[in-house]
Amino acid sequence: MKSFTITLANRDGATFEVDAKKPLLDSLRAQGVDLPYGCKYGGCITCAAKLVKGEVNQKAQVALNNRQINDGYIILCVARPMSGCTLQIGVESHDRLYRNPFLDPLKPHELKADIATPREA
Ligand code: FES
Protein backbone atom coordinates (compact mmCIF):
# COMPACT_ATOMS: atom_id res chain seq x y z
CA MET A 1 0.00 0.00 0.00
CA LYS A 2 1.08 3.53 -0.70
CA SER A 3 1.25 5.46 2.54
CA PHE A 4 2.01 8.96 3.72
CA THR A 5 3.00 10.43 7.07
CA ILE A 6 0.45 12.71 8.69
CA THR A 7 1.69 15.08 11.39
CA LEU A 8 -0.79 16.55 13.86
CA ALA A 9 0.52 20.03 14.66
CA ASN A 10 -1.81 20.53 17.62
CA ARG A 11 -1.22 17.08 19.13
CA ASP A 12 2.44 17.67 19.98
CA GLY A 13 3.43 16.87 16.40
CA ALA A 14 2.33 13.23 16.69
CA THR A 15 2.81 11.34 13.41
CA PHE A 16 0.78 8.57 11.80
CA GLU A 17 1.30 6.46 8.69
CA VAL A 18 -1.88 6.41 6.62
CA ASP A 19 -3.09 4.60 3.50
CA ALA A 20 -3.18 6.98 0.51
CA LYS A 21 -6.44 5.39 -0.67
CA LYS A 22 -8.42 5.77 2.55
CA PRO A 23 -10.14 8.85 3.99
CA LEU A 24 -8.00 10.54 6.63
CA LEU A 25 -10.83 10.35 9.17
CA ASP A 26 -10.92 6.54 9.00
CA SER A 27 -7.14 6.10 9.03
CA LEU A 28 -6.56 8.42 11.96
CA ARG A 29 -9.47 7.13 14.04
CA ALA A 30 -8.31 3.57 13.46
CA GLN A 31 -5.02 4.61 15.08
CA GLY A 32 -6.71 6.10 18.13
CA VAL A 33 -6.98 9.77 17.19
CA ASP A 34 -10.13 11.30 18.67
CA LEU A 35 -11.84 13.30 15.91
CA PRO A 36 -15.28 14.88 15.62
CA TYR A 37 -17.47 13.63 12.79
CA GLY A 38 -21.10 13.39 11.73
CA CYS A 39 -22.32 12.35 8.30
CA LYS A 40 -19.12 10.74 6.98
CA TYR A 41 -19.96 11.63 3.38
CA GLY A 42 -18.57 15.15 3.13
CA GLY A 43 -21.77 17.07 3.73
CA CYS A 44 -21.96 18.30 7.33
CA ILE A 45 -18.57 20.01 7.99
CA THR A 46 -18.20 18.50 11.50
CA CYS A 47 -14.95 16.74 10.62
CA ALA A 48 -13.23 19.81 9.11
CA ALA A 49 -9.53 20.18 9.86
CA LYS A 50 -6.93 22.67 8.73
CA LEU A 51 -4.31 21.58 6.24
CA VAL A 52 -1.11 23.35 7.29
CA LYS A 53 1.14 21.62 4.77
CA GLY A 54 0.75 19.04 2.01
CA GLU A 55 -1.95 18.12 -0.46
CA VAL A 56 -5.15 16.13 -0.30
CA ASN A 57 -7.79 15.03 -2.76
CA GLN A 58 -11.18 16.06 -1.38
CA LYS A 59 -13.21 16.23 -4.58
CA ALA A 60 -16.11 14.42 -2.91
CA GLN A 61 -16.72 17.09 -0.29
CA VAL A 62 -19.76 19.37 -0.59
CA ALA A 63 -19.58 21.10 2.81
CA LEU A 64 -16.92 23.76 2.26
CA ASN A 65 -17.23 26.99 0.34
CA ASN A 66 -14.32 28.58 -1.53
CA ARG A 67 -13.47 30.90 1.33
CA GLN A 68 -13.10 27.96 3.71
CA ILE A 69 -11.02 26.04 1.19
CA ASN A 70 -8.77 29.07 0.70
CA ASP A 71 -8.38 29.23 4.48
CA GLY A 72 -6.96 25.70 4.31
CA TYR A 73 -9.92 23.65 5.49
CA ILE A 74 -10.30 20.04 4.46
CA ILE A 75 -13.01 17.49 5.11
CA LEU A 76 -11.35 14.51 6.74
CA CYS A 77 -14.13 11.99 6.05
CA VAL A 78 -13.54 12.20 2.31
CA ALA A 79 -10.01 13.66 1.97
CA ARG A 80 -7.29 11.27 0.85
CA PRO A 81 -3.67 12.36 1.25
CA MET A 82 -1.65 13.01 -1.91
CA SER A 83 1.55 13.76 0.00
CA GLY A 84 2.78 13.86 3.57
CA CYS A 85 0.57 16.38 5.38
CA THR A 86 0.57 18.48 8.52
CA LEU A 87 -2.88 19.09 10.01
CA GLN A 88 -4.54 20.95 12.82
CA ILE A 89 -7.44 18.84 14.00
CA GLY A 90 -10.50 19.08 16.21
CA VAL A 91 -12.75 21.98 17.06
CA GLU A 92 -9.79 24.17 18.00
CA SER A 93 -8.88 24.20 14.29
CA HIS A 94 -12.32 25.66 13.47
CA ASP A 95 -11.43 29.26 14.39
CA ARG A 96 -11.90 30.47 10.81
CA LEU A 97 -14.46 27.92 9.70
CA TYR A 98 -17.52 30.00 10.54
CA ARG A 99 -17.77 33.73 10.46
CA ASN A 100 -19.84 36.25 12.31
CA PRO A 101 -21.97 37.82 9.56
CA PHE A 102 -22.25 41.09 11.50
CA LEU A 103 -18.55 41.54 12.15
CA ASP A 104 -17.42 40.11 8.85
CA PRO A 105 -20.13 40.23 6.18
CA LEU A 106 -19.87 38.32 2.92
CA LYS A 107 -18.36 40.24 0.05
CA PRO A 108 -20.52 40.66 -3.06
CA HIS A 109 -18.67 37.97 -5.01
CA GLU A 110 -19.23 35.47 -2.18
CA LEU A 111 -23.00 35.82 -2.21
CA LYS A 112 -24.86 32.97 -3.80
CA ALA A 113 -26.22 33.86 -7.21
CA ASP A 114 -29.28 31.70 -6.75
CA ILE A 115 -30.75 33.22 -3.59
CA ALA A 116 -34.51 33.42 -4.12
CA THR A 117 -35.78 36.86 -4.99
CA PRO A 118 -39.30 37.91 -3.98
CA ARG A 119 -41.84 37.73 -6.80
CA GLU A 120 -43.39 40.88 -8.13
CA ALA A 121 -46.96 41.16 -6.84
S1 FES B 1 -18.42 13.90 8.91
FE1 FES B 1 -19.81 15.17 7.83
S2 FES B 1 -18.51 16.25 6.47
FE2 FES B 1 -17.20 14.79 7.39
mmCIF file with all atom_site columns, C-alpha atoms and ligand atoms in Angstrom:
data_model
loop_
_atom_site.group_PDB
_atom_site.id
_atom_site.type_symbol
_atom_site.label_atom_id
_atom_site.label_alt_id
_atom_site.label_comp_id
_atom_site.label_asym_id
_atom_site.label_entity_id
_atom_site.label_seq_id
_atom_site.pdbx_PDB_ins_code
_atom_site.Cartn_x
_atom_site.Cartn_y
_atom_site.Cartn_z
_atom_site.occupancy
_atom_site.B_iso_or_equiv
_atom_site.pdbx_formal_charge
_atom_site.auth_seq_id
_atom_site.auth_comp_id
_atom_site.auth_asym_id
_atom_site.auth_atom_id
_atom_site.pdbx_PDB_model_num
ATOM   1   C  CA  . MET A 1 1   ? 0.000   0.000  0.000  1.00 0.00 ? 1   MET A CA  1
ATOM   2   C  CA  . LYS A 1 2   ? 1.078   3.528  -0.700 1.00 0.00 ? 2   LYS A CA  1
ATOM   3   C  CA  . SER A 1 3   ? 1.251   5.461  2.538  1.00 0.00 ? 3   SER A CA  1
ATOM   4   C  CA  . PHE A 1 4   ? 2.013   8.956  3.720  1.00 0.00 ? 4   PHE A CA  1
ATOM   5   C  CA  . THR A 1 5   ? 3.004   10.426 7.067  1.00 0.00 ? 5   THR A CA  1
ATOM   6   C  CA  . ILE A 1 6   ? 0.446   12.709 8.691  1.00 0.00 ? 6   ILE A CA  1
ATOM   7   C  CA  . THR A 1 7   ? 1.687   15.080 11.389 1.00 0.00 ? 7   THR A CA  1
ATOM   8   C  CA  . LEU A 1 8   ? -0.792  16.555 13.863 1.00 0.00 ? 8   LEU A CA  1
ATOM   9   C  CA  . ALA A 1 9   ? 0.516   20.029 14.660 1.00 0.00 ? 9   ALA A CA  1
ATOM   10  C  CA  . ASN A 1 10  ? -1.807  20.528 17.622 1.00 0.00 ? 10  ASN A CA  1
ATOM   11  C  CA  . ARG A 1 11  ? -1.222  17.084 19.128 1.00 0.00 ? 11  ARG A CA  1
ATOM   12  C  CA  . ASP A 1 12  ? 2.437   17.667 19.976 1.00 0.00 ? 12  ASP A CA  1
ATOM   13  C  CA  . GLY A 1 13  ? 3.427   16.867 16.402 1.00 0.00 ? 13  GLY A CA  1
ATOM   14  C  CA  . ALA A 1 14  ? 2.333   13.231 16.689 1.00 0.00 ? 14  ALA A CA  1
ATOM   15  C  CA  . THR A 1 15  ? 2.809   11.338 13.408 1.00 0.00 ? 15  THR A CA  1
ATOM   16  C  CA  . PHE A 1 16  ? 0.782   8.567  11.799 1.00 0.00 ? 16  PHE A CA  1
ATOM   17  C  CA  . GLU A 1 17  ? 1.299   6.456  8.687  1.00 0.00 ? 17  GLU A CA  1
ATOM   18  C  CA  . VAL A 1 18  ? -1.883  6.409  6.619  1.00 0.00 ? 18  VAL A CA  1
ATOM   19  C  CA  . ASP A 1 19  ? -3.089  4.605  3.504  1.00 0.00 ? 19  ASP A CA  1
ATOM   20  C  CA  . ALA A 1 20  ? -3.183  6.977  0.506  1.00 0.00 ? 20  ALA A CA  1
ATOM   21  C  CA  . LYS A 1 21  ? -6.437  5.392  -0.666 1.00 0.00 ? 21  LYS A CA  1
ATOM   22  C  CA  . LYS A 1 22  ? -8.422  5.774  2.552  1.00 0.00 ? 22  LYS A CA  1
ATOM   23  C  CA  . PRO A 1 23  ? -10.140 8.850  3.986  1.00 0.00 ? 23  PRO A CA  1
ATOM   24  C  CA  . LEU A 1 24  ? -8.005  10.536 6.625  1.00 0.00 ? 24  LEU A CA  1
ATOM   25  C  CA  . LEU A 1 25  ? -10.826 10.355 9.167  1.00 0.00 ? 25  LEU A CA  1
ATOM   26  C  CA  . ASP A 1 26  ? -10.918 6.542  9.005  1.00 0.00 ? 26  ASP A CA  1
ATOM   27  C  CA  . SER A 1 27  ? -7.137  6.097  9.025  1.00 0.00 ? 27  SER A CA  1
ATOM   28  C  CA  . LEU A 1 28  ? -6.556  8.421  11.964 1.00 0.00 ? 28  LEU A CA  1
ATOM   29  C  CA  . ARG A 1 29  ? -9.473  7.129  14.040 1.00 0.00 ? 29  ARG A CA  1
ATOM   30  C  CA  . ALA A 1 30  ? -8.306  3.573  13.458 1.00 0.00 ? 30  ALA A CA  1
ATOM   31  C  CA  . GLN A 1 31  ? -5.024  4.610  15.083 1.00 0.00 ? 31  GLN A CA  1
ATOM   32  C  CA  . GLY A 1 32  ? -6.714  6.096  18.127 1.00 0.00 ? 32  GLY A CA  1
ATOM   33  C  CA  . VAL A 1 33  ? -6.984  9.773  17.189 1.00 0.00 ? 33  VAL A CA  1
ATOM   34  C  CA  . ASP A 1 34  ? -10.128 11.302 18.675 1.00 0.00 ? 34  ASP A CA  1
ATOM   35  C  CA  . LEU A 1 35  ? -11.838 13.301 15.907 1.00 0.00 ? 35  LEU A CA  1
ATOM   36  C  CA  . PRO A 1 36  ? -15.281 14.882 15.621 1.00 0.00 ? 36  PRO A CA  1
ATOM   37  C  CA  . TYR A 1 37  ? -17.469 13.633 12.789 1.00 0.00 ? 37  TYR A CA  1
ATOM   38  C  CA  . GLY A 1 38  ? -21.100 13.393 11.729 1.00 0.00 ? 38  GLY A CA  1
ATOM   39  C  CA  . CYS A 1 39  ? -22.324 12.352 8.298  1.00 0.00 ? 39  CYS A CA  1
ATOM   40  C  CA  . LYS A 1 40  ? -19.117 10.737 6.977  1.00 0.00 ? 40  LYS A CA  1
ATOM   41  C  CA  . TYR A 1 41  ? -19.957 11.627 3.384  1.00 0.00 ? 41  TYR A CA  1
ATOM   42  C  CA  . GLY A 1 42  ? -18.567 15.149 3.135  1.00 0.00 ? 42  GLY A CA  1
ATOM   43  C  CA  . GLY A 1 43  ? -21.772 17.074 3.728  1.00 0.00 ? 43  GLY A CA  1
ATOM   44  C  CA  . CYS A 1 44  ? -21.963 18.304 7.328  1.00 0.00 ? 44  CYS A CA  1
ATOM   45  C  CA  . ILE A 1 45  ? -18.573 20.011 7.994  1.00 0.00 ? 45  ILE A CA  1
ATOM   46  C  CA  . THR A 1 46  ? -18.204 18.496 11.504 1.00 0.00 ? 46  THR A CA  1
ATOM   47  C  CA  . CYS A 1 47  ? -14.952 16.737 10.623 1.00 0.00 ? 47  CYS A CA  1
ATOM   48  C  CA  . ALA A 1 48  ? -13.230 19.810 9.113  1.00 0.00 ? 48  ALA A CA  1
ATOM   49  C  CA  . ALA A 1 49  ? -9.532  20.179 9.865  1.00 0.00 ? 49  ALA A CA  1
ATOM   50  C  CA  . LYS A 1 50  ? -6.928  22.670 8.733  1.00 0.00 ? 50  LYS A CA  1
ATOM   51  C  CA  . LEU A 1 51  ? -4.313  21.579 6.239  1.00 0.00 ? 51  LEU A CA  1
ATOM   52  C  CA  . VAL A 1 52  ? -1.114  23.353 7.288  1.00 0.00 ? 52  VAL A CA  1
ATOM   53  C  CA  . LYS A 1 53  ? 1.143   21.616 4.772  1.00 0.00 ? 53  LYS A CA  1
ATOM   54  C  CA  . GLY A 1 54  ? 0.749   19.044 2.011  1.00 0.00 ? 54  GLY A CA  1
ATOM   55  C  CA  . GLU A 1 55  ? -1.950  18.116 -0.462 1.00 0.00 ? 55  GLU A CA  1
ATOM   56  C  CA  . VAL A 1 56  ? -5.152  16.131 -0.299 1.00 0.00 ? 56  VAL A CA  1
ATOM   57  C  CA  . ASN A 1 57  ? -7.795  15.025 -2.758 1.00 0.00 ? 57  ASN A CA  1
ATOM   58  C  CA  . GLN A 1 58  ? -11.183 16.061 -1.379 1.00 0.00 ? 58  GLN A CA  1
ATOM   59  C  CA  . LYS A 1 59  ? -13.211 16.229 -4.575 1.00 0.00 ? 59  LYS A CA  1
ATOM   60  C  CA  . ALA A 1 60  ? -16.107 14.416 -2.909 1.00 0.00 ? 60  ALA A CA  1
ATOM   61  C  CA  . GLN A 1 61  ? -16.719 17.095 -0.294 1.00 0.00 ? 61  GLN A CA  1
ATOM   62  C  CA  . VAL A 1 62  ? -19.756 19.366 -0.587 1.00 0.00 ? 62  VAL A CA  1
ATOM   63  C  CA  . ALA A 1 63  ? -19.581 21.100 2.809  1.00 0.00 ? 63  ALA A CA  1
ATOM   64  C  CA  . LEU A 1 64  ? -16.925 23.760 2.261  1.00 0.00 ? 64  LEU A CA  1
ATOM   65  C  CA  . ASN A 1 65  ? -17.227 26.990 0.335  1.00 0.00 ? 65  ASN A CA  1
ATOM   66  C  CA  . ASN A 1 66  ? -14.322 28.578 -1.533 1.00 0.00 ? 66  ASN A CA  1
ATOM   67  C  CA  . ARG A 1 67  ? -13.470 30.903 1.334  1.00 0.00 ? 67  ARG A CA  1
ATOM   68  C  CA  . GLN A 1 68  ? -13.102 27.964 3.714  1.00 0.00 ? 68  GLN A CA  1
ATOM   69  C  CA  . ILE A 1 69  ? -11.020 26.043 1.188  1.00 0.00 ? 69  ILE A CA  1
ATOM   70  C  CA  . ASN A 1 70  ? -8.769  29.068 0.703  1.00 0.00 ? 70  ASN A CA  1
ATOM   71  C  CA  . ASP A 1 71  ? -8.382  29.227 4.476  1.00 0.00 ? 71  ASP A CA  1
ATOM   72  C  CA  . GLY A 1 72  ? -6.961  25.698 4.314  1.00 0.00 ? 72  GLY A CA  1
ATOM   73  C  CA  . TYR A 1 73  ? -9.918  23.649 5.488  1.00 0.00 ? 73  TYR A CA  1
ATOM   74  C  CA  . ILE A 1 74  ? -10.299 20.044 4.459  1.00 0.00 ? 74  ILE A CA  1
ATOM   75  C  CA  . ILE A 1 75  ? -13.014 17.493 5.110  1.00 0.00 ? 75  ILE A CA  1
ATOM   76  C  CA  . LEU A 1 76  ? -11.354 14.510 6.735  1.00 0.00 ? 76  LEU A CA  1
ATOM   77  C  CA  . CYS A 1 77  ? -14.133 11.986 6.048  1.00 0.00 ? 77  CYS A CA  1
ATOM   78  C  CA  . VAL A 1 78  ? -13.545 12.195 2.308  1.00 0.00 ? 78  VAL A CA  1
ATOM   79  C  CA  . ALA A 1 79  ? -10.014 13.657 1.972  1.00 0.00 ? 79  ALA A CA  1
ATOM   80  C  CA  . ARG A 1 80  ? -7.286  11.267 0.850  1.00 0.00 ? 80  ARG A CA  1
ATOM   81  C  CA  . PRO A 1 81  ? -3.670  12.359 1.247  1.00 0.00 ? 81  PRO A CA  1
ATOM   82  C  CA  . MET A 1 82  ? -1.647  13.012 -1.914 1.00 0.00 ? 82  MET A CA  1
ATOM   83  C  CA  . SER A 1 83  ? 1.551   13.765 0.004  1.00 0.00 ? 83  SER A CA  1
ATOM   84  C  CA  . GLY A 1 84  ? 2.779   13.865 3.565  1.00 0.00 ? 84  GLY A CA  1
ATOM   85  C  CA  . CYS A 1 85  ? 0.567   16.378 5.384  1.00 0.00 ? 85  CYS A CA  1
ATOM   86  C  CA  . THR A 1 86  ? 0.570   18.478 8.522  1.00 0.00 ? 86  THR A CA  1
ATOM   87  C  CA  . LEU A 1 87  ? -2.876  19.091 10.009 1.00 0.00 ? 87  LEU A CA  1
ATOM   88  C  CA  . GLN A 1 88  ? -4.536  20.953 12.818 1.00 0.00 ? 88  GLN A CA  1
ATOM   89  C  CA  . ILE A 1 89  ? -7.438  18.841 14.001 1.00 0.00 ? 89  ILE A CA  1
ATOM   90  C  CA  . GLY A 1 90  ? -10.502 19.079 16.209 1.00 0.00 ? 90  GLY A CA  1
ATOM   91  C  CA  . VAL A 1 91  ? -12.754 21.982 17.057 1.00 0.00 ? 91  VAL A CA  1
ATOM   92  C  CA  . GLU A 1 92  ? -9.793  24.173 17.996 1.00 0.00 ? 92  GLU A CA  1
ATOM   93  C  CA  . SER A 1 93  ? -8.880  24.204 14.292 1.00 0.00 ? 93  SER A CA  1
ATOM   94  C  CA  . HIS A 1 94  ? -12.324 25.658 13.467 1.00 0.00 ? 94  HIS A CA  1
ATOM   95  C  CA  . ASP A 1 95  ? -11.432 29.257 14.392 1.00 0.00 ? 95  ASP A CA  1
ATOM   96  C  CA  . ARG A 1 96  ? -11.904 30.473 10.807 1.00 0.00 ? 96  ARG A CA  1
ATOM   97  C  CA  . LEU A 1 97  ? -14.463 27.920 9.704  1.00 0.00 ? 97  LEU A CA  1
ATOM   98  C  CA  . TYR A 1 98  ? -17.519 30.003 10.537 1.00 0.00 ? 98  TYR A CA  1
ATOM   99  C  CA  . ARG A 1 99  ? -17.773 33.731 10.458 1.00 0.00 ? 99  ARG A CA  1
ATOM   100 C  CA  . ASN A 1 100 ? -19.840 36.251 12.314 1.00 0.00 ? 100 ASN A CA  1
ATOM   101 C  CA  . PRO A 1 101 ? -21.965 37.822 9.560  1.00 0.00 ? 101 PRO A CA  1
ATOM   102 C  CA  . PHE A 1 102 ? -22.247 41.092 11.500 1.00 0.00 ? 102 PHE A CA  1
ATOM   103 C  CA  . LEU A 1 103 ? -18.548 41.543 12.149 1.00 0.00 ? 103 LEU A CA  1
ATOM   104 C  CA  . ASP A 1 104 ? -17.423 40.111 8.854  1.00 0.00 ? 104 ASP A CA  1
ATOM   105 C  CA  . PRO A 1 105 ? -20.131 40.227 6.180  1.00 0.00 ? 105 PRO A CA  1
ATOM   106 C  CA  . LEU A 1 106 ? -19.866 38.321 2.917  1.00 0.00 ? 106 LEU A CA  1
ATOM   107 C  CA  . LYS A 1 107 ? -18.356 40.241 0.051  1.00 0.00 ? 107 LYS A CA  1
ATOM   108 C  CA  . PRO A 1 108 ? -20.524 40.660 -3.056 1.00 0.00 ? 108 PRO A CA  1
ATOM   109 C  CA  . HIS A 1 109 ? -18.666 37.971 -5.014 1.00 0.00 ? 109 HIS A CA  1
ATOM   110 C  CA  . GLU A 1 110 ? -19.225 35.473 -2.179 1.00 0.00 ? 110 GLU A CA  1
ATOM   111 C  CA  . LEU A 1 111 ? -22.996 35.823 -2.207 1.00 0.00 ? 111 LEU A CA  1
ATOM   112 C  CA  . LYS A 1 112 ? -24.862 32.969 -3.796 1.00 0.00 ? 112 LYS A CA  1
ATOM   113 C  CA  . ALA A 1 113 ? -26.219 33.859 -7.208 1.00 0.00 ? 113 ALA A CA  1
ATOM   114 C  CA  . ASP A 1 114 ? -29.281 31.698 -6.755 1.00 0.00 ? 114 ASP A CA  1
ATOM   115 C  CA  . ILE A 1 115 ? -30.751 33.222 -3.588 1.00 0.00 ? 115 ILE A CA  1
ATOM   116 C  CA  . ALA A 1 116 ? -34.515 33.419 -4.118 1.00 0.00 ? 116 ALA A CA  1
ATOM   117 C  CA  . THR A 1 117 ? -35.780 36.862 -4.991 1.00 0.00 ? 117 THR A CA  1
ATOM   118 C  CA  . PRO A 1 118 ? -39.302 37.906 -3.983 1.00 0.00 ? 118 PRO A CA  1
ATOM   119 C  CA  . ARG A 1 119 ? -41.837 37.733 -6.797 1.00 0.00 ? 119 ARG A CA  1
ATOM   120 C  CA  . GLU A 1 120 ? -43.390 40.881 -8.129 1.00 0.00 ? 120 GLU A CA  1
ATOM   121 C  CA  . ALA A 1 121 ? -46.963 41.164 -6.841 1.00 0.00 ? 121 ALA A CA  1
HETATM 122 S  S1  . FES B 2 .   ? -18.422 13.900 8.906  1.00 0.00 ? 1   FES B S1  1
HETATM 123 FE FE1 . FES B 2 .   ? -19.808 15.172 7.829  1.00 0.00 ? 1   FES B FE1 1
HETATM 124 S  S2  . FES B 2 .   ? -18.507 16.251 6.468  1.00 0.00 ? 1   FES B S2  1
HETATM 125 FE FE2 . FES B 2 .   ? -17.196 14.788 7.386  1.00 0.00 ? 1   FES B FE2 1
#
